[in-house]
Coordinates of C-alpha atoms in Angstrom, one line a residue:
X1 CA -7.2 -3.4 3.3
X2 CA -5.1 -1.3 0.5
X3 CA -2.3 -3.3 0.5
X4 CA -1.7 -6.4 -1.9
X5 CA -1.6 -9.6 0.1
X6 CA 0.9 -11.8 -1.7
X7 CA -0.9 -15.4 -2.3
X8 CA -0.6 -18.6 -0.7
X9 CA 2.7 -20.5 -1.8
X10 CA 3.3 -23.8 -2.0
X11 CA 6.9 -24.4 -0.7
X12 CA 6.5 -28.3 -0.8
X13 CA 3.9 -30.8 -1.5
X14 CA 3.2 -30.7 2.5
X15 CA 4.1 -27.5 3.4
X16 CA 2.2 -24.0 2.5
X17 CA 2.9 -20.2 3.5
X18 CA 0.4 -18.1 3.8
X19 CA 2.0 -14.2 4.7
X20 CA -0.6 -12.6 6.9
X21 CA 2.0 -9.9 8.2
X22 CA 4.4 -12.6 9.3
X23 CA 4.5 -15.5 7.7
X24 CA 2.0 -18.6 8.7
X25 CA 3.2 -21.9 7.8
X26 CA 0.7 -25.1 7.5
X27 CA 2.1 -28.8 7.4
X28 CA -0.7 -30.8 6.1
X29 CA 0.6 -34.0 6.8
X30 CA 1.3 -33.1 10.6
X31 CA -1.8 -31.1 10.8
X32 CA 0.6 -28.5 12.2
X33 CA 0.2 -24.5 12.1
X34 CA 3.8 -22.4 12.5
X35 CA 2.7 -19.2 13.6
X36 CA -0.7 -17.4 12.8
X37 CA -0.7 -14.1 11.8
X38 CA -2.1 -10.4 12.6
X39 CA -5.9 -10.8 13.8
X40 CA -6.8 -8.0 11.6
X41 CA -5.6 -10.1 8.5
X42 CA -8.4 -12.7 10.1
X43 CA -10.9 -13.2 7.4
X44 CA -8.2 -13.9 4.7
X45 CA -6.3 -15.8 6.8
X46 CA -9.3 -18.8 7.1
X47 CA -10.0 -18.2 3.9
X48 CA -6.5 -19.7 3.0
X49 CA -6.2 -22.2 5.6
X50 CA -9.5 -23.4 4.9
X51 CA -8.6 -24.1 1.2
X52 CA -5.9 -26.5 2.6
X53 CA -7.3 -28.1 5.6
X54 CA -10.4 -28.2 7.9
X55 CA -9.2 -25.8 10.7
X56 CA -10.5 -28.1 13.4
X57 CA -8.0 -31.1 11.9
X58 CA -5.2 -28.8 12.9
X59 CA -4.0 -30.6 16.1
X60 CA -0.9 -28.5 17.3
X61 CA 0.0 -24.8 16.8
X62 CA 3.5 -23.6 17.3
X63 CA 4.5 -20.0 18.1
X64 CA 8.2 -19.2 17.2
X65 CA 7.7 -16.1 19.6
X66 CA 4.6 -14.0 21.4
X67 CA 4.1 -11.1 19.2
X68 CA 0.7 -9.9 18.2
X69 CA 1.2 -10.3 14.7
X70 CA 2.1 -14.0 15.4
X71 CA -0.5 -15.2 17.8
X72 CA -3.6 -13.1 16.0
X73 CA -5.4 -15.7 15.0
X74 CA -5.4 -18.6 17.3
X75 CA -9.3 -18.9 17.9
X76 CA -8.7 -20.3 14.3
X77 CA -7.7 -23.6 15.6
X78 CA -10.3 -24.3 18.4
X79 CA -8.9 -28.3 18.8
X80 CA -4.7 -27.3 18.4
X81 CA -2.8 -27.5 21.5
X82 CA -0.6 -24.3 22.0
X83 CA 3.1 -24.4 22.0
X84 CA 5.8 -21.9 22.8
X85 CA 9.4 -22.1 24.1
X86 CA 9.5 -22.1 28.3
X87 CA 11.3 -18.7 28.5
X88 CA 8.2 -16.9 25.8
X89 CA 5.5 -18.4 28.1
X90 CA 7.5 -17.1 31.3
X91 CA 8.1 -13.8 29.8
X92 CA 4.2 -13.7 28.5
X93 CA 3.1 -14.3 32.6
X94 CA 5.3 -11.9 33.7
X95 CA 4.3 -9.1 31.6
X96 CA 2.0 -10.1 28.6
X97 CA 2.0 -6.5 27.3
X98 CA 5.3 -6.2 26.6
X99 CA 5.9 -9.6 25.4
X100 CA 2.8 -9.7 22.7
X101 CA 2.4 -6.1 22.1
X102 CA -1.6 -6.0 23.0
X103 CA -4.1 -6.2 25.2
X104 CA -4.4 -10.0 25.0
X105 CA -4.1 -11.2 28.7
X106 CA -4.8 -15.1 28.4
X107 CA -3.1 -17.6 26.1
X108 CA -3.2 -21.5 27.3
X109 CA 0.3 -22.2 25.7
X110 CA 2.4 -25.2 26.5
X111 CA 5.9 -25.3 26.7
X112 CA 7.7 -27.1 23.8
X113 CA 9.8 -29.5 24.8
X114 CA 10.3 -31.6 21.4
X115 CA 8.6 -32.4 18.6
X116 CA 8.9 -35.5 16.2
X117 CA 11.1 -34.5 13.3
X118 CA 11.7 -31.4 14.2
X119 CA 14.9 -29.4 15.4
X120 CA 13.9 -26.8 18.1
X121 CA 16.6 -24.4 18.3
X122 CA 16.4 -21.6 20.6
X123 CA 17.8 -18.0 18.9
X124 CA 17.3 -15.3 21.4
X125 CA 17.7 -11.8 19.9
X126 CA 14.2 -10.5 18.7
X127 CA 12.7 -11.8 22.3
X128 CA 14.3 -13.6 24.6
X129 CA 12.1 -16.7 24.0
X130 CA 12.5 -16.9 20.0
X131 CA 12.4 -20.4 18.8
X132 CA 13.3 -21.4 15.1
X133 CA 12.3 -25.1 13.8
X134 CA 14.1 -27.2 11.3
X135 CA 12.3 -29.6 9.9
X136 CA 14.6 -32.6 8.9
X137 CA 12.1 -34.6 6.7
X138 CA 12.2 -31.5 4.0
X139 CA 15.2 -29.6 5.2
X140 CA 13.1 -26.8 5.5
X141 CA 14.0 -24.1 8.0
X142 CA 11.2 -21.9 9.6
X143 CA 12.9 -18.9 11.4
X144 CA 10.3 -16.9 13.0
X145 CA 11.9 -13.0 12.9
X146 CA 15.2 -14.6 13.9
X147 CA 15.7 -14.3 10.1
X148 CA 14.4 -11.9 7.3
X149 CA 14.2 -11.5 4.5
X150 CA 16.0 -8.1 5.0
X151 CA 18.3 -8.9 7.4
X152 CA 17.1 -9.9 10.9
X153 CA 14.3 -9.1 13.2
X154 CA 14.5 -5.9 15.7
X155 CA 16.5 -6.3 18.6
X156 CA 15.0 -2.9 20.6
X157 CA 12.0 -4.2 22.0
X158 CA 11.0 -5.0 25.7
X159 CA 11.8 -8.7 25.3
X160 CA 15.0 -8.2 22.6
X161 CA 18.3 -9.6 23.8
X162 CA 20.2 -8.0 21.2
X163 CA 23.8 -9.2 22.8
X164 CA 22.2 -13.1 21.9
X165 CA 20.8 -12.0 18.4
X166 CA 24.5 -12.6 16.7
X167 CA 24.9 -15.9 18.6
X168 CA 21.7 -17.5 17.5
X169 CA 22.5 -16.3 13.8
X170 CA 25.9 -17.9 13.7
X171 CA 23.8 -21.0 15.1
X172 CA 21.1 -20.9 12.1
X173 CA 24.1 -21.0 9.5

């Protein structure tokens, strides 16, 4: 591609970013993946996972929402179980077009119910079924397109509830 892929960053010792069109976000120590990208960013993004971790170590994969440019790479991960918030997975089976933006018609996803050091908060706005996680071990906050770094994400697609979008902002701060 012809556009400069920013590197791999190193936000802690345990935690790594690696922007694939949104952001992926590896915790070694969990053997956790946050998001995975655009599929056509595929060969770079294994190529950066794998200088962290063994992709088959990675045991859970979260999705902070059901867009194509977050789930692309899941066949990455072949032993991860597949979590999403309850209202995403509902909105996927209802219509998966609308909700992921493809053609991508089966995703085994689990609902996420908790997870061990983690704050789930729920932020509706960009899709109904956004989820942000705040990890309380390194205060780190990982905010799907709830939060950019220009503002906020969309609030005109299919799935958007843009009346919630101001709610679950006030919520993040």
């Amino acid at each position: 591609s012809n556009y400069n892929i920013i590197m791999t960053q190193k936000i802690t010792k345990n935690i790594h970013k690696i922007p694939a069109d949104s952001n992926i976000y590896v915790l070694l120590d969990e053997k956790i993946v946050i998001d995975t990208g655009n599929a056509k960013n595929k060969k770079y993004v294994i190529q950066e996972v794998k200088k962290l971790i063994d992709p088959n170590e990675i045991k859970k994969v979260i999705l902070t929402h059901l867009h194509y440019d977050h789930i692309g790479n899941l066949d990455l991960f072949p032993n991860a179980k597949v979590f999403a918030s309850k209202e995403a997975i509902e909105d996927f089976k209802n219509n998966p077009k609308e909700t992921t933006f493809s053609d991508i018609k089966d995703l085994k996803l689990e609902p996420l119910k908790e997870l061990d050091g983690f704050d789930i908060i729920e932020t509706p706005g960009h899709t109904k079924g956004s989820i942000c996680l705040y990890y309380k071990k390194e205060k780190v906050l990982f905010s799907g397109d709830t939060i950019l770094n220009t503002g906020h994400g969309r609030t005109d697609l299919p799935t958007s509830q843009p009346d919630k979008m101001q709610d679950s902002l006030n919520k993040l701060k």
